[in-house]
Every structure is written in structure tokens, then in C-alpha cells.
Amino acid sequence: MKPIVPKKHEPVRIGYYICHCGTNIAAMVDVEAVAKYVATLPNVAVSRHYKYMCSDPGQELIQQDIREHRLNRIVVEACSPLLHEHTFRKATEAAGLNPFYCQMVNTREHNSWVHTDRAEATRKAMALAHAAIERVPHHKSLEVKKVPINPDVLIVGGGIAGIHAALTLANAGKMVYLVEREPTIGGHMAKFDKTYPTLDCAMCVLSPKMAAVGSHPNIHLWTYSEVAKVDGYVGNFQVTVRRKPRYIVEDLCTGCQECVAACVFKEPKFPDEFNLGLGKRKPVFLPFAQAIPPIVMIDPEVCLNFKRGKNPDGTHTVSDKCKKTCVQACGDRKAIDFKQTEETKNITVGTIVMATGFKIFDARRTPFFGYGIYPNVYNALEVERLINASGPTEGEIVLRNGQRPKKVAIVHCVGSRDENTNRWCSRVCCLYSLKLAHLIKEHTDAEVYNFYIDMRTPGKGMEEFYNRVAEEGMHLIRGKVADVYPDPNDGATGRVVVQAEDTLTNKILKIPVDMVVLSVGLEPHPEADNLRRLFNLSCSSEGWFLERHVKLAPVSTFTDGIFLAGCCQGPKDIPDSVAQAGAAAAEAMALIDKGHIEQEPNTAYILADECSGCKSCIPLCPYSAISFDESRQKAIINEALCKGCGTCVAACPSGSIVQNLFEDDEIFSEIEGLLAPVPA
Amino acid sequence: MPGTGLNLKPWNPLMSKPKVAFYWCASCGGCEETIVDLAEDILGVVEKVDIVLWPVAMDFKYKDIQAMPDKSIVATLLNGAIRTTEQEEMAHLLRRKSVYMIAYGACAHLGGIPGLANQFSREHMLQFVYEQGPTMVNERKTRPQVKFADHGREPVLPELHNVVRSLDQVVDVDYYVPGCPPTPQITKQAITALLENRLPPKGSVIAPDIALCDECPRKASKPPNVAFTEFFRPHQKLADPNKCFLAQGIVCMGPATRSGCGAACIRGNMPCTGCFGPTSRVRDQGAKILSSLASNVAAKDEDGIRKTLAGIPDPVGTFYRYGLAKSILRRKVNLPPTGNDH
């Protein structure tokens, strides 16, 4: 179809449509009255209301009117542009009009859903309509630009979500950079013993995937590394990655661990991070047996060949005071390098998947549970390590005093569903508590008490799992634990009393137990706020990364080309994390395989003749899109980098930066329309 | 005749010399000085025009003007803001008698320094000036009267409006000659354009539509990232005569102000205070420079920001020194509408 190009002096002819959205809008806004009012406004040629503007007949209505009434501007008053701006622009374009002559007015989220007075909401709908009617005459024909996309993908975080996304993309032939801050990938899942509801061994499921990541030709695996800087935009992100020194040359280390055996420390002496301090390691160590990459590292804080303590710049100084038996053991492999320094890698990727995970709630914040005070109180992750055959006790559940617990209390919702700590449900602690109850019983035949607020077991196979565990003979007590204190009748075993109210029998219970397991909740990663800034993401008020739309774009973010997978977006279990990782990989692939990015034309540009070269705008651009042309002494905006945030437009002191779709005339007219009197 | 809507030349150069009026309203007199500052060039002007009104230098009566036919004056160059009933009356009279009404100088153009009075109510101001001022002794609290009886006569004095306005907020204005005061060069340019009938579109400001940095001799010394950590007022620091004022933490209105003055203040080692007003693309000069400077404050925490901004103790006087009356802010909103509701 031949495009309709409004001639310069052709009169503006606006088509206005207000949507009922079923009753979503029509129940609170008198759409008929609004349509009648708008028909009286200047330049309005057609004014209608319709049940569902986004439906095919609704869109057809617009197209028919454009053709029949020679409309050259379209205003649709309906829901959020986030949902349907694209729909109506496309409908406008299909009738041959430039899509940017179409303007949406949000009268649902901004009006009908948030008001209770129908008369006032109707007046507001009129005012909002008037604003758009004043605005659209200033609209111009704009072009969507196409920018090629870099097919490589960065994945931040090597837990199960990051691993799954990396493998999905790499198997599809995409080049993946997987950056993990710890020395090994695997994340929290690698620390678990069994997984619910099937009770299959976590590592049996995970380790093949970890190994596949380690050996995949399409995956650059950078562990013990962090993203330091992100520039650019979808299709072309420039990322700087800091690779921290592990004092081992990765390419030369074979993972034989002879250096570990040869270390001058004959016995492991230092708390072992992977086992949450329940076990010990040497200064040179492999995080755990199935670590990927299977490369040891040296802890400069405790290795004798380094001076104690960090230098102010974060580096460590070699003291050369050790016999370096490790180096002798390594021999010709020459994999140990005490002079290794931090390395910086610069990469360009087109898309990014955030899979930075979570942190468990620190139970010391709820001191009445006694964590960190009484040695027999553990958090659930520690118990996972105790049960795990490769853990510090080789799968024996023994207390810190070496004894086997005979009575164990599991306290649900620690740091979850609690006004004083975190209000949200951890989504996993009911089920993992049941799993731990089963495993503890299986390993020790102890009597197990589960203290829960509500038993929440949604999901496939979960209720069945609950029934199965319940039938094994647990004490399931519905009640919040109020206190944990040392058993006054106990001499030396460290036994504690768990006090709770059983809300089903209205009785206060005081149960002496040998071991307390705190089912800690999930919290945003402590680095999430820094990462949010680094990657320009939004966070929910709790600190989880915010998805673009909870239903329509659950793994997308408000930054194009950055996707979310796993618990960084909110608490979830392993199946959901994996599913989300797959979705994030698919979204990334959809962009990559399209080959180009369509760029919204709401970008800013500099009026070159008018720019005085004052440079005020240059440091303000969050996308580094503005540079200074020394030869012309003017600022210039790289349109491909501009995301249309408008910061420079507002800050240009001489008004010499203009933003498409947000020109002063458009905004001031909109304000005038908005403030114009509306009928009572 | 671009933009004027007239098809005829306003005067026939062969017949008589064009009539020109100079008038002053709420101003300091500096604009009048500029006319004199044309020095010997003024003789050329006087030779080519017939001055019909110039209260500062020549003796004409208002009734002479009243008696003239409408549009018989080719151009009135009016300086000063409009803040009294008399000024308003004269503005209307001269508008009627003139083909071109030219707002001459920052006060007529933007409201100027007198426009800063819009931060206060008229009552507030009169009270301060006639009663509370530190040098004021006025035990009977005498105030100027609009009318009073004297030997059987009743003279009437102009009344002060509640709000100071720029000329174009009172009458239709054809051109603006910016500056506090306009430079002789820009004045000559305006008068020459008028005499040679080479006038730009109606509503133009007779100065380049690009900010001062463009012609600033210190432009190259501004770093691309001027992250403000401290602000100084000009008297608090001996300014480096070769370095951008903003790079020295001294507020300079240059980036938000029209060029055309030849960076006169900068060459005198004083920062631009914004008298040429904003470019045609800006509706509120103060808001624009505020937005630009505030965005470039280095501190990102509230305390740090507050500390940095403490270096600008009078933001209205700094950013709206000449432009308050003409800005979007215009005046303090809670001004009581006493006397005159303008």
C-alpha cells in the first residue's frame, strides 16, 4: 500500500478512540461521554468508543477510518502503552500512515483502575484525551532504524540457572561468556544433597551439566571473575570483566591436586568456604571434588608465601618465605604463579543473561533462634553439607561435639513471611524442610519436629511429596517458634529447648532437642544493588531484579537485551530456575537470530548549528552516547547508542538538543491540553 | 515586509526622516547610556532619524505624542520593565503610535533586575522600603499616595503594580534588543537594520541564537566532565583569567545565554550573569541552567549535594537575575491580589 504522507499544510485530522476494555475502563469512565466531548475538540475528525480496541475489529476500525476519513493522526485512549502501543502503531502503519502519528493515552492503569469516583474519573479521561489531542498535531513522521546485533552472549552467574542458559545458547551455536565470581560454577545447587520432590542427588543432576559447560567449545568460562563495567546497548554491549588472581595458571593446571598434598600445611587448617566453615581446607585447595573448572587456587590471606593482609589497592605481596613445596610438586607443569595479578578482559556481546542468584537469610538477624549463639543451631544449607557424602562429615549427621542428634527441630520461615525481616515467602523452605526432615530421619533415625506457619506445597508432585514425608512419621507442628534456649536440665551436650505455640491445639510446647535446623529464606544477593547500577536494571522494593512484565515479559528487563534467570528475579526452586533460564536463553536467541535490533526513534539529536559546545550534556549520558567533536567544537549524539532517556535534553542549557516524540512543542501542548477546563 | 503584516514601507525615505522614539520605564538608565555610548556613531543616527521623544535627553511632552497620528512613529525603542500604571499607559500609547515596538534591554525584554521583585508581594516590598529598611527612619510610616490634596489641587501619581512585567506581557512587541545594557554594537546593528529596512521575522531577538560559549575565549578550557564539588561567588575567589568559570566552580550563565555581547564580562574576568536571555528554543532560562548545573554536581548523596549547592545562596537571583518576570515561574504564587491583580 502506498504510504500516506500528510502534506505540510494539510489540515490535521485526528481519529480518537476510547476503549471500554470490557468493563476495566467502561465501569469507571463514561466512555460515551468522553467520546462526545473529544468530538468537540479542535482537529478531531472522528471520535469513537469501542469495546476492545486491541481486538482485530478494533484495529480494523482505525484502519477503515484512516482510509475513509483521511485521518492523519490517531489517538487511542486505552491501557498502558507498555501493552498495546505496538499494536496500535502497527494498525496505523497497516493503513499506510506513519506509525508515529499514533499516540496512546493510558486511561486504565492511570485512571479507571486507581479511582473510585466515576464522574471524576470521566473528567480525568477527558483531560488526558485533550492532552493527546493537543499533542498529536506536532507529531512527525519517524523511521525505525535497524542496527546489527552481536551474536555473543554474556551470562552473569554460574549457578544452575546460568549453567542451563549457557548450555542452551552454546548448544544452539552461540558464543557464550559465562562469568562467575566464585572459583567454581555450581552455585547453591552444588551444595545441596538431594533435591525435592524426587529426592535425586543434586550433584548427579548438576555435575554432568557443569562438566559440559567446562568443556563446551562455545563457552568461555571465567570463574573467580566479576563484571566491572558495562557500556553500550542491546546488540552491542561492551563489557569489562575483572579476573581475580587465583595464583594458578588455568591453562597449565591439570587439577591433579598434587600441590594440595604437598603444601607445607600437612593438615587442612582454614575454614572451608564451600562447606560454610564446617570443614577445613589448606591455603591451596580445590573448592570441592567436582569443581568446574577443576583448577585449584591459592588463598593469599593464609598462604605462607604471601605477606599477611591485603595492600590498600586490594593486591597481595609475595613474601617468598615459604619452601614452596607446592611448586616442587607441580614441577614441569609450572601452573603456580605467585606473581599473578588481576586481569581485565574486554568483550562485546549483544545480549546478557543475569543469573546472579540469591543469598540465604542470615539467621543471626533473628537472635531468638540462637543461631551463632548455640552451637547446635544450624542453618539449612549447613545441614545440606552435613548430609552430603562429599561434605565435611562425609554424610554423617553429627553435631559440632561429634554426637549424633536424637531429636531434631526444623524451624520453617526463618527470615520469611515476617514483618521484622522479610515479608515474602521463600517459596522453597516448606519443601526443603520436608526433604531435610526425611533425610535426617533416614540418616539418624532421629525424631524430627517441623514447626511451620502454613504448609505450602504447590507444584507438580509437591503435595504427593509432602504426604509421603508426613507418612514417614514426622511431628508436624503448626506454630511459630518463639524462642530457642539452652535446656536447663542438660549438662554438656548443648541441648536446647524449642518453645512454640501449637496453634492447632492452642498449647505452648517446650521441646528439648539436640539439633535445631533453621529453614532460612532467600534474599536478594548483597551485590544486587551494585549489579543493578552496573547493568542499569530496576529492582523491586525487596531488591529482586524487576522483570519487564510479570506475565507478558517475565524474563525481560526494562533494559533491552538483558534477561533474567533464576533467583535474582525472585525466590524459586530448581525446576523453575531452569525453566526460566531456558526462557531467557530463548529470548536472547530470538534477538540474535533476527540479526538486527529495531531501534525506537525516540532518540535525541543535537541541533548542530545551535550547539554552543558547552559540554554540559557529555558526562550526563548514561549510555555514553554523547561525544565532543573537537574539529567543529560541538557535541554529537551517537543515535545508535541513544536510548531516549531525555537526560541531555533536559540539561542542555541552550535548548539545542531535541528528542523525537518529546519535543518541547509536543510536551507543552500536552500540558496545555491537560490543564484546559473540562466539562463538569 | 517579513512578519509585520504590512505591505507598505512604513515611511518614504525620500519624503522625510523616519520618526523614532526612545522611552524608559522601570530601568536603571543604563540603556540610555548605551545610546550615548554609540559615541560619534550617534551623530549618524541623529542625522538619519527624527527623534520625537527622548525624555532623558530632550524636552518633549506626552501630549505631543498623543496628538500624533497612529503609526506615525516608525520605531519606539522602549527600555525598562512595566511596573506602574503610568508605564503601562505609555507602553500602550507608544505601541499605538509606532509601526515597530522594540523592547530595548533586558528589563523590557525579560523583566530584568526589577523583575526579581516578583518574589515578593507589593505590600512586602513597600513595607521594607518605607519602614523596615536599615537606613529608613519613618516613624509615621508615611507611604507614597496615589492621590493627595495640595493647595486645592489633587495631583495623581502612578500606582505600583503588584507584578513586574516584561514589555511583551503588556503590549505586542516586534523586536527585542537584549542585554543589560545592550552593547553599542548590537544597538547599532538593530538601528541599521531598521534604517535599511532589513528586518528579521517579527519577534526576533537581535542577537545570535546560539549560547555564549560559542564565542567565549575560554571555551577550550572547559573539561568534558565538569563535575561540581564546590560553587563560589565571584568575590570569593580570584578567578583564573584563562579558565572556564564553570571549571573553577563559579556559576556562569554563558551556556544558557544568547551570545552577541562578545563575551564582554568574561573578558573582564567576570562570569556571564545571563542578561542576553535564553535562546529562542528555551522557555525558561533559569530552569535550564539549573537543570544543567544540578545534573553536573559530582556528589550523588543528599548531604554532598546539599553541601555543594550551599555555594549558591540565592538561586533565584543567580539563575533568574534578568528573566524571572518572563519565566515560567514568573512570580511567587501566593502573592495576594491587592491593588492590581497583574
CSV table of C-alpha atoms in Angstrom, one decimal, chain A residues 141-439:
chain,number,residue,atom,x,y,z
A,141,SER,CA,6.9,11.0,10.6
A,142,LEU,CA,9.7,8.9,12.1
A,143,GLU,CA,11.7,6.0,10.9
A,144,VAL,CA,12.6,2.8,12.9
A,145,LYS,CA,16.3,2.2,12.5
A,146,LYS,CA,17.8,-1.3,12.2
A,147,VAL,CA,21.1,-1.9,14.0
A,148,PRO,CA,23.0,-5.2,13.6
A,149,ILE,CA,23.3,-7.4,16.7
A,150,ASN,CA,26.4,-9.0,18.1
A,151,PRO,CA,25.6,-12.7,18.4
A,152,ASP,CA,27.7,-13.4,21.5
A,153,VAL,CA,26.0,-13.6,24.9
A,154,LEU,CA,27.2,-12.8,28.4
A,155,ILE,CA,25.8,-14.8,31.3
A,156,VAL,CA,26.5,-13.5,34.7
A,157,GLY,CA,26.4,-16.2,37.4
A,158,GLY,CA,27.2,-19.8,37.1
A,159,GLY,CA,24.5,-21.4,39.3
A,160,ILE,CA,22.0,-23.8,37.8
A,161,ALA,CA,20.2,-21.0,36.0
A,162,GLY,CA,23.4,-19.6,34.4
A,163,ILE,CA,24.6,-23.1,33.6
A,164,HIS,CA,21.4,-24.0,31.9
A,165,ALA,CA,21.1,-20.8,29.9
A,166,ALA,CA,24.8,-21.1,28.9
A,167,LEU,CA,24.4,-24.7,27.6
A,168,THR,CA,21.1,-23.9,25.8
A,169,LEU,CA,22.7,-21.0,24.0
A,170,ALA,CA,26.0,-22.7,23.4
A,171,ASN,CA,24.3,-25.8,22.0
A,172,ALA,CA,22.4,-23.5,19.6
A,173,GLY,CA,25.8,-22.4,18.3
A,174,LYS,CA,26.0,-19.1,20.1
A,175,MET,CA,29.3,-18.0,21.7
A,176,VAL,CA,28.8,-17.6,25.5
A,177,TYR,CA,30.8,-15.9,28.1
A,178,LEU,CA,29.9,-17.3,31.5
A,179,VAL,CA,31.2,-15.1,34.3
A,180,GLU,CA,31.1,-16.5,37.9
A,181,ARG,CA,32.5,-14.7,40.9
A,182,GLU,CA,33.3,-17.8,42.9
A,183,PRO,CA,36.3,-20.1,41.9
A,184,THR,CA,33.8,-22.8,40.6
A,185,ILE,CA,30.4,-22.9,39.0
A,186,GLY,CA,27.6,-24.8,40.5
A,187,GLY,CA,26.1,-22.2,42.8
A,188,HIS,CA,23.9,-23.2,45.7
A,189,MET,CA,22.7,-26.3,44.0
A,190,ALA,CA,26.2,-27.8,44.1
A,191,LYS,CA,26.0,-27.6,47.9
A,192,PHE,CA,22.7,-29.5,48.2
A,193,ASP,CA,22.5,-33.2,48.9
A,194,LYS,CA,19.2,-34.3,47.4
A,195,THR,CA,16.5,-32.3,45.6
A,196,TYR,CA,12.8,-32.4,46.2
A,197,PRO,CA,10.4,-33.8,45.2
A,198,THR,CA,12.2,-36.7,43.5
A,199,LEU,CA,15.0,-37.0,46.0
A,200,ASP,CA,17.5,-37.4,43.3
A,201,CYS,CA,21.1,-36.4,44.2
A,202,ALA,CA,21.7,-32.7,43.3
A,203,MET,CA,25.2,-33.3,42.0
A,204,CYS,CA,24.2,-36.3,40.0
A,205,VAL,CA,21.9,-34.0,38.1
A,206,LEU,CA,24.2,-31.0,38.1
A,207,SER,CA,27.7,-32.3,37.6
A,208,PRO,CA,27.2,-33.5,34.0
A,209,LYS,CA,25.9,-30.0,33.1
A,210,MET,CA,28.9,-28.4,34.9
A,211,ALA,CA,31.3,-30.7,33.1
A,212,ALA,CA,29.5,-29.8,29.8
A,213,VAL,CA,30.0,-26.1,30.5
A,214,GLY,CA,33.7,-26.7,31.3
A,215,SER,CA,34.3,-28.5,28.0
A,216,HIS,CA,32.0,-26.8,25.7
A,217,PRO,CA,33.7,-25.2,22.7
A,218,ASN,CA,31.2,-22.4,22.6
A,219,ILE,CA,31.6,-21.4,26.2
A,220,HIS,CA,34.3,-19.1,27.6
A,221,LEU,CA,34.1,-20.0,31.3
A,222,TRP,CA,35.6,-17.3,33.5
A,223,THR,CA,35.3,-18.2,37.2
A,224,TYR,CA,36.7,-16.1,40.1
A,225,SER,CA,35.8,-13.1,37.9
A,226,GLU,CA,33.4,-10.2,38.1
A,227,VAL,CA,31.9,-7.8,35.7
A,228,ALA,CA,33.4,-4.4,36.3
A,229,LYS,CA,31.8,-2.2,33.6
A,230,VAL,CA,29.0,-2.4,31.1
A,231,ASP,CA,28.6,0.1,28.3
A,232,GLY,CA,26.6,0.2,25.1
A,233,TYR,CA,23.2,-1.1,24.4
A,234,VAL,CA,21.2,-4.1,23.1
A,235,GLY,CA,23.1,-5.8,20.3
A,236,ASN,CA,26.3,-4.1,21.3
A,237,PHE,CA,27.3,-4.2,24.9
A,238,GLN,CA,30.9,-3.5,25.8
A,239,VAL,CA,31.7,-5.4,29.0
A,240,THR,CA,34.8,-5.3,31.1
A,241,VAL,CA,35.4,-8.4,33.2
A,242,ARG,CA,37.9,-8.5,36.1
A,243,ARG,CA,39.6,-11.8,36.5
A,244,LYS,CA,40.9,-12.0,40.0
A,245,PRO,CA,44.2,-13.8,40.5
A,246,ARG,CA,43.9,-17.4,41.8
A,247,TYR,CA,47.8,-17.7,41.5
A,248,ILE,CA,47.3,-20.7,39.3
A,249,VAL,CA,47.7,-20.5,35.5
A,250,GLU,CA,44.4,-22.0,34.4
A,251,ASP,CA,45.7,-23.4,31.1
A,252,LEU,CA,48.6,-25.2,32.9
A,253,CYS,CA,46.8,-26.7,35.9
A,254,THR,CA,45.6,-30.2,35.3
A,255,GLY,CA,43.6,-30.5,38.5
A,256,CYS,CA,45.9,-33.2,39.9
A,257,GLN,CA,45.9,-31.6,43.3
A,258,GLU,CA,49.5,-32.8,44.0
A,259,CYS,CA,50.2,-29.3,45.1
A,260,VAL,CA,47.5,-29.6,47.7
A,261,ALA,CA,49.0,-32.8,49.1
A,262,ALA,CA,52.5,-31.2,49.0
A,263,CYS,CA,51.5,-28.0,50.8
A,264,VAL,CA,53.7,-27.2,53.9
A,265,PHE,CA,50.5,-27.3,55.9
A,266,LYS,CA,50.2,-31.0,56.5
A,267,GLU,CA,46.6,-30.8,57.7
A,268,PRO,CA,43.8,-28.6,56.4
A,269,LYS,CA,43.6,-25.7,58.8
A,270,PHE,CA,41.5,-23.0,57.4
A,271,PRO,CA,37.7,-22.7,57.3
A,272,ASP,CA,36.4,-24.1,54.0
A,273,GLU,CA,34.0,-21.7,52.2
A,274,PHE,CA,32.3,-24.3,50.2
A,275,ASN,CA,31.3,-26.2,53.4
A,276,LEU,CA,30.3,-22.9,55.0
A,277,GLY,CA,33.2,-23.2,57.5
A,278,LEU,CA,32.1,-26.7,58.8
A,279,GLY,CA,35.2,-28.2,57.2
A,280,LYS,CA,38.8,-27.2,56.7
A,281,ARG,CA,41.0,-26.6,53.7
A,282,LYS,CA,44.6,-25.7,53.0
A,283,PRO,CA,45.9,-22.4,51.6
A,284,VAL,CA,46.0,-24.2,48.2
A,285,PHE,CA,42.7,-26.0,47.5
A,286,LEU,CA,40.1,-27.2,45.1
A,287,PRO,CA,36.7,-25.8,46.3
A,288,PHE,CA,35.2,-29.2,46.1
A,289,ALA,CA,35.8,-32.5,44.4
A,290,GLN,CA,33.6,-31.9,41.3
A,291,ALA,CA,34.5,-28.2,40.9
A,292,ILE,CA,34.4,-26.8,37.4
A,293,PRO,CA,36.9,-25.7,36.2
A,294,PRO,CA,38.9,-28.4,38.1
A,295,ILE,CA,41.6,-25.9,38.9
A,296,VAL,CA,43.0,-25.3,42.4
A,297,MET,CA,43.5,-21.8,43.8
A,298,ILE,CA,45.7,-20.2,46.4
A,299,ASP,CA,44.3,-18.1,49.2
A,300,PRO,CA,46.8,-15.3,49.6
A,301,GLU,CA,45.4,-14.4,53.0
A,302,VAL,CA,46.8,-17.6,54.6
A,303,CYS,CA,49.4,-18.9,52.2
A,304,LEU,CA,52.9,-18.5,53.8
A,305,ASN,CA,54.4,-17.3,50.5
A,306,PHE,CA,52.4,-14.1,50.8
A,307,LYS,CA,52.6,-11.3,53.3
A,308,ARG,CA,49.6,-11.3,55.6
A,309,GLY,CA,46.8,-8.8,54.8
A,310,LYS,CA,45.8,-7.0,51.7
A,311,ASN,CA,47.6,-4.0,50.3
A,312,PRO,CA,45.4,-0.8,50.2
A,313,ASP,CA,44.8,-1.5,46.5
A,314,GLY,CA,43.5,-5.0,47.2
A,315,THR,CA,46.5,-6.9,46.0
A,316,HIS,CA,48.8,-9.1,48.0
A,317,THR,CA,52.6,-9.0,48.3
A,318,VAL,CA,54.7,-12.1,47.8
A,319,SER,CA,56.9,-12.7,50.9
A,320,ASP,CA,58.8,-15.6,49.4
A,321,LYS,CA,59.2,-17.0,52.9
A,322,CYS,CA,57.7,-20.5,52.1
A,323,LYS,CA,59.6,-23.6,51.0
A,324,LYS,CA,57.1,-23.7,48.2
A,325,THR,CA,56.7,-27.5,48.2
A,326,CYS,CA,53.6,-26.9,46.1
A,327,VAL,CA,55.7,-25.5,43.3
A,328,GLN,CA,58.1,-28.5,43.5
A,329,ALA,CA,55.1,-30.8,43.3
A,330,CYS,CA,53.7,-29.0,40.4
A,331,GLY,CA,57.1,-29.5,38.7
A,332,ASP,CA,57.2,-29.0,34.9
A,333,ARG,CA,53.6,-28.1,34.7
A,334,LYS,CA,54.6,-24.7,36.2
A,335,ALA,CA,51.0,-23.9,36.9
A,336,ILE,CA,51.7,-22.0,40.1
A,337,ASP,CA,52.3,-18.3,39.6
A,338,PHE,CA,52.6,-16.2,42.8
A,339,LYS,CA,53.1,-13.1,40.8
A,340,GLN,CA,49.7,-13.4,39.0
A,341,THR,CA,47.8,-10.2,39.0
A,342,GLU,CA,44.3,-9.3,38.2
A,343,GLU,CA,43.5,-9.5,34.5
A,344,THR,CA,41.0,-7.4,32.6
A,345,LYS,CA,39.1,-8.7,29.7
A,346,ASN,CA,37.1,-6.6,27.3
A,347,ILE,CA,34.3,-8.3,25.4
A,348,THR,CA,31.5,-7.2,23.2
A,349,VAL,CA,28.2,-9.1,23.4
A,350,GLY,CA,24.7,-8.5,22.0
A,351,THR,CA,22.7,-9.8,24.9
A,352,ILE,CA,23.1,-10.5,28.6
A,353,VAL,CA,21.5,-13.1,30.9
A,354,MET,CA,21.6,-12.2,34.6
A,355,ALA,CA,21.7,-15.3,36.7
A,356,THR,CA,23.3,-13.9,39.8
A,357,GLY,CA,21.2,-15.9,42.3
A,358,PHE,CA,20.4,-15.1,45.9
A,359,LYS,CA,21.8,-15.3,49.4
A,360,ILE,CA,20.4,-17.2,52.3
A,361,PHE,CA,18.9,-15.2,55.1
A,362,ASP,CA,21.5,-14.6,57.9
A,363,ALA,CA,19.8,-16.2,60.9
A,364,ARG,CA,21.8,-14.0,63.3
A,365,ARG,CA,19.3,-11.3,62.5
A,366,THR,CA,16.7,-13.3,64.4
A,367,PRO,CA,18.7,-13.9,67.6
A,368,PHE,CA,15.9,-15.6,69.5
A,369,PHE,CA,16.5,-18.7,67.3
A,370,GLY,CA,20.0,-18.9,68.8
A,371,TYR,CA,22.0,-19.1,65.5
A,372,GLY,CA,25.6,-18.2,66.1
A,373,ILE,CA,25.0,-18.4,69.8
A,374,TYR,CA,24.3,-22.1,70.5
A,375,PRO,CA,26.5,-24.5,68.6
A,376,ASN,CA,23.7,-26.9,68.0
A,377,VAL,CA,21.7,-24.5,65.9
A,378,TYR,CA,22.4,-24.8,62.2
A,379,ASN,CA,21.0,-23.2,59.1
A,380,ALA,CA,19.6,-25.4,56.4
A,381,LEU,CA,22.4,-25.0,54.0
A,382,GLU,CA,24.9,-26.2,56.6
A,383,VAL,CA,22.8,-29.2,57.2
A,384,GLU,CA,22.8,-29.9,53.5
A,385,ARG,CA,26.6,-30.1,53.7
A,386,LEU,CA,26.4,-32.3,56.8
A,387,ILE,CA,24.1,-34.8,55.0
A,388,ASN,CA,26.2,-34.6,51.8
A,389,ALA,CA,28.5,-37.6,51.3
A,390,SER,CA,31.2,-35.2,50.0
A,391,GLY,CA,30.7,-32.8,52.9
A,392,PRO,CA,32.9,-32.2,55.9
A,393,THR,CA,31.5,-35.2,57.8
A,394,GLU,CA,31.2,-37.4,54.7
A,395,GLY,CA,27.5,-37.6,55.1
A,396,GLU,CA,27.4,-38.3,58.8
A,397,ILE,CA,24.9,-36.0,60.6
A,398,VAL,CA,26.9,-35.2,63.7
A,399,LEU,CA,26.9,-32.2,65.9
A,400,ARG,CA,29.8,-30.0,66.5
A,401,ASN,CA,30.6,-32.1,69.6
A,402,GLY,CA,30.7,-35.2,67.5
A,403,GLN,CA,27.4,-36.7,68.7
A,404,ARG,CA,24.5,-37.8,66.6
A,405,PRO,CA,21.3,-35.9,67.3
A,406,LYS,CA,18.4,-38.0,68.6
A,407,LYS,CA,15.8,-35.2,68.4
A,408,VAL,CA,15.9,-32.5,65.7
A,409,ALA,CA,13.7,-29.4,65.3
A,410,ILE,CA,13.3,-27.9,61.9
A,411,VAL,CA,12.0,-24.3,62.0
A,412,HIS,CA,10.3,-23.1,58.9
A,413,CYS,CA,10.1,-19.5,57.6
A,414,VAL,CA,13.2,-18.1,59.3
A,415,GLY,CA,13.6,-14.7,57.7
A,416,SER,CA,10.5,-15.3,55.6
A,417,ARG,CA,6.9,-14.1,55.9
A,418,ASP,CA,8.0,-12.0,58.8
A,419,GLU,CA,7.3,-8.3,59.3
A,420,ASN,CA,10.6,-7.8,61.1
A,421,THR,CA,12.8,-9.3,58.4
A,422,ASN,CA,11.4,-10.2,55.0
A,423,ARG,CA,7.8,-10.2,54.2
A,424,TRP,CA,7.9,-12.5,51.2
A,425,CYS,CA,7.6,-16.3,51.2
A,426,SER,CA,10.9,-18.0,50.4
A,427,ARG,CA,8.9,-20.3,48.1
A,428,VAL,CA,11.2,-23.2,48.9
A,429,CYS,CA,11.6,-23.7,52.6
A,430,CYS,CA,8.5,-25.8,53.3
A,431,LEU,CA,9.6,-28.3,50.7
A,432,TYR,CA,13.3,-28.3,51.5
A,433,SER,CA,12.4,-28.6,55.2
A,434,LEU,CA,10.3,-31.7,54.4
A,435,LYS,CA,13.2,-33.0,52.4
A,436,LEU,CA,15.7,-32.4,55.2
A,437,ALA,CA,13.3,-34.0,57.7
A,438,HIS,CA,13.2,-37.1,55.5
A,439,LEU,CA,17.0,-37.2,55.1
